[in-house]
Short mmCIF file of C-alpha atoms in Angstrom, two decimals:
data_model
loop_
_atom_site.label_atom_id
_atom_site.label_comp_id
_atom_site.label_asym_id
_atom_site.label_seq_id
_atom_site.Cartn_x
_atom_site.Cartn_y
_atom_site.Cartn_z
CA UNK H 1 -1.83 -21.88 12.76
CA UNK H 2 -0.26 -19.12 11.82
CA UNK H 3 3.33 -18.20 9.90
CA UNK H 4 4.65 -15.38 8.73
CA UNK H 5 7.65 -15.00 6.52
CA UNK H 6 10.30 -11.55 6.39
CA UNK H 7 12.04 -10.84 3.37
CA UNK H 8 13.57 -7.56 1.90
CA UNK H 9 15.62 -6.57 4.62
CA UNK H 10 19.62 -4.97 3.90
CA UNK H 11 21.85 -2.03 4.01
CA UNK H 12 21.30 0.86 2.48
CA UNK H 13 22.43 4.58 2.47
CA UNK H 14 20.01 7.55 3.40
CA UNK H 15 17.84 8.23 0.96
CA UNK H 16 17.37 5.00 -0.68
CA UNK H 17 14.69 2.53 -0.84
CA UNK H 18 13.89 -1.06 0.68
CA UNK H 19 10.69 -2.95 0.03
CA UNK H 20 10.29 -5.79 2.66
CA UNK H 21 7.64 -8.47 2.10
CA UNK H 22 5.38 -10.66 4.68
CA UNK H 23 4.61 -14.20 3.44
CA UNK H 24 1.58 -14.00 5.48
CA UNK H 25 0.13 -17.85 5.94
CA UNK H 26 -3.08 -17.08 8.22
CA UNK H 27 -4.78 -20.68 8.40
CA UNK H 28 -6.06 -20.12 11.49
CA UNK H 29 -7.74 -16.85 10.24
CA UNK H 30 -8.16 -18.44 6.74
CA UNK H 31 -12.16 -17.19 7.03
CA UNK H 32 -11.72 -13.77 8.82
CA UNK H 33 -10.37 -10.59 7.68
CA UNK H 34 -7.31 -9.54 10.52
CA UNK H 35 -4.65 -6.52 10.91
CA UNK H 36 -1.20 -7.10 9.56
CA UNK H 37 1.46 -4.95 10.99
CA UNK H 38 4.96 -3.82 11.07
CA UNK H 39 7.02 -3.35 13.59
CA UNK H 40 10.81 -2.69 14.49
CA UNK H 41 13.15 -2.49 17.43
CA UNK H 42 16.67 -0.71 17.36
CA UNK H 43 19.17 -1.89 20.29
CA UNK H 44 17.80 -0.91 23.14
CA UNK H 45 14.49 0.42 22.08
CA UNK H 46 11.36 -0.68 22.17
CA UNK H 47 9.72 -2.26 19.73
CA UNK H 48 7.30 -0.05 18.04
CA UNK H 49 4.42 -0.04 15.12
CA UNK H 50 5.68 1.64 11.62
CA UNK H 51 2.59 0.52 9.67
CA UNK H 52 0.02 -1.63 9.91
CA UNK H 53 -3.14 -2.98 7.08
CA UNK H 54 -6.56 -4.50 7.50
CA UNK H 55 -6.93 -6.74 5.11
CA UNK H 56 -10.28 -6.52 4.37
CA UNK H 57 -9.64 -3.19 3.03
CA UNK H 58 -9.93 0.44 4.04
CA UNK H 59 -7.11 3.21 4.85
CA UNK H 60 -3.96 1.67 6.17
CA UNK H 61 -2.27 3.28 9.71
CA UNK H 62 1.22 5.01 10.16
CA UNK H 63 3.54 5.93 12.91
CA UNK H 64 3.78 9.81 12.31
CA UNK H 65 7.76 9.20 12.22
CA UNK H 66 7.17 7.14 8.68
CA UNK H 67 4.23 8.77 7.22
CA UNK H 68 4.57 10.31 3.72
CA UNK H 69 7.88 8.00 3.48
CA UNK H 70 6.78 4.44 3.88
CA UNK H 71 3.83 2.96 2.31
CA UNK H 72 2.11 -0.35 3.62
CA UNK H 73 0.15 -3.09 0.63
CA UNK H 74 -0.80 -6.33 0.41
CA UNK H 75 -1.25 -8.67 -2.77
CA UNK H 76 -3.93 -11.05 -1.30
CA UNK H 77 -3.29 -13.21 -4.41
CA UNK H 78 0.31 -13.90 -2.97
CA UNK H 79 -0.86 -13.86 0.52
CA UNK H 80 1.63 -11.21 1.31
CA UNK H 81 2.12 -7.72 2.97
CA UNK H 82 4.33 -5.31 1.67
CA UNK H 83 6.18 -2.58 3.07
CA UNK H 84 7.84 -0.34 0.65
CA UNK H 85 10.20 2.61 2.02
CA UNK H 86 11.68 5.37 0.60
CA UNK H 87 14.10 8.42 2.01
CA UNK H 88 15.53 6.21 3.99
CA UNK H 89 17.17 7.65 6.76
CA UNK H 90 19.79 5.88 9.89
CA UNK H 91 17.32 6.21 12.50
CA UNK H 92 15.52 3.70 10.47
CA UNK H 93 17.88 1.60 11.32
CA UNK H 94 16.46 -1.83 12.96
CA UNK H 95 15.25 -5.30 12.88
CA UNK H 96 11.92 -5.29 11.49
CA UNK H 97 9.34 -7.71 12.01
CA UNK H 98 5.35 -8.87 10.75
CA UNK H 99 3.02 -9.36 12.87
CA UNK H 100 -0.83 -10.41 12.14
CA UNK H 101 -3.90 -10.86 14.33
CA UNK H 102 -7.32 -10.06 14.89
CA UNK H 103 -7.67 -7.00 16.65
CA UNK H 104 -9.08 -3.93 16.78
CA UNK H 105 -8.37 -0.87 14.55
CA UNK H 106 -7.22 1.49 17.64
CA UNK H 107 -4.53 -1.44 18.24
CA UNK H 108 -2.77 -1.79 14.77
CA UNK H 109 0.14 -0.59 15.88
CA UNK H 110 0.65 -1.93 19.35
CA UNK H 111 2.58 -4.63 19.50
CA UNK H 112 1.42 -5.89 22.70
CA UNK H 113 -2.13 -6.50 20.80
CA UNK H 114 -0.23 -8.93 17.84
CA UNK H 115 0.21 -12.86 18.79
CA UNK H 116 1.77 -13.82 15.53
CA UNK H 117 5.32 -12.62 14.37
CA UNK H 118 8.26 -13.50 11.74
CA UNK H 119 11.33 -14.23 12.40
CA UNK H 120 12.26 -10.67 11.65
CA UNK H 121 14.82 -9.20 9.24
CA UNK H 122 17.24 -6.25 9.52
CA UNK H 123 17.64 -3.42 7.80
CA UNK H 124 20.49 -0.93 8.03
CA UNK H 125 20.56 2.66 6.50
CA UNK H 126 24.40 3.95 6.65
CA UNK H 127 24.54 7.98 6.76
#
């Protein structure tokens, strides 16, 4: 079993700052290390990966379109994934979601590879 939990999500204008949190409940992984990742979709996009964490450690993965601007963390203590962004900008505009599996590290940020996902929460960056 598997839940995970979005929070952070509202409107902001370019150049500000969002942090959105994962609640990331992994019983059914609750003795194995997997990939948490996160993902959005704009209206009439596809969905694709932003960021994504092992977390069992080691360097976390970025779409090149949020790199330097977006930085991925988890607090394992609190069992949740963090994704912090900054300089927002309105083509970040979307619904973001979590999603968590085990997988392998070329797949982090495909979300064809990821079983589990939130409920998703939206974020909207106003020019």
């Amino acid at each position: 079993q598997v839940q995970l939990v979005e929070s952070g999500g509202g409107s902001v204008q370019a150049g500000g700052s969002l942090r959105l949190s994962c609640a990331a409940f992994l019983y059914t992984y609750r003795n194995n290390y997997v990939y948490v990742g996160w993902f959005r979709q704009a209206p009439g996009k596809e969905r694709e990966g932003v960021a994504a964490i092992y977390t069992g450690g080691g360097s976390p993965f970025y779409a090149d379109s949020v790199k330097g601007r977006f930085t991925i963390s988890q607090d394992s203590a609190k069992n949740t994934v963090y994704l912090q962004m900054n300089s927002l900008k309105p083509e970040d505009t979307a619904m973001y979601y979590c999603a968590a599996d085990l997988l392998r590290s070329r797949d982090a940020l495909s979300h064809t590879k990821y079983n589990y996902w939130g409920q998703g929460t939206q974020v909207t960056v106003s020019s």
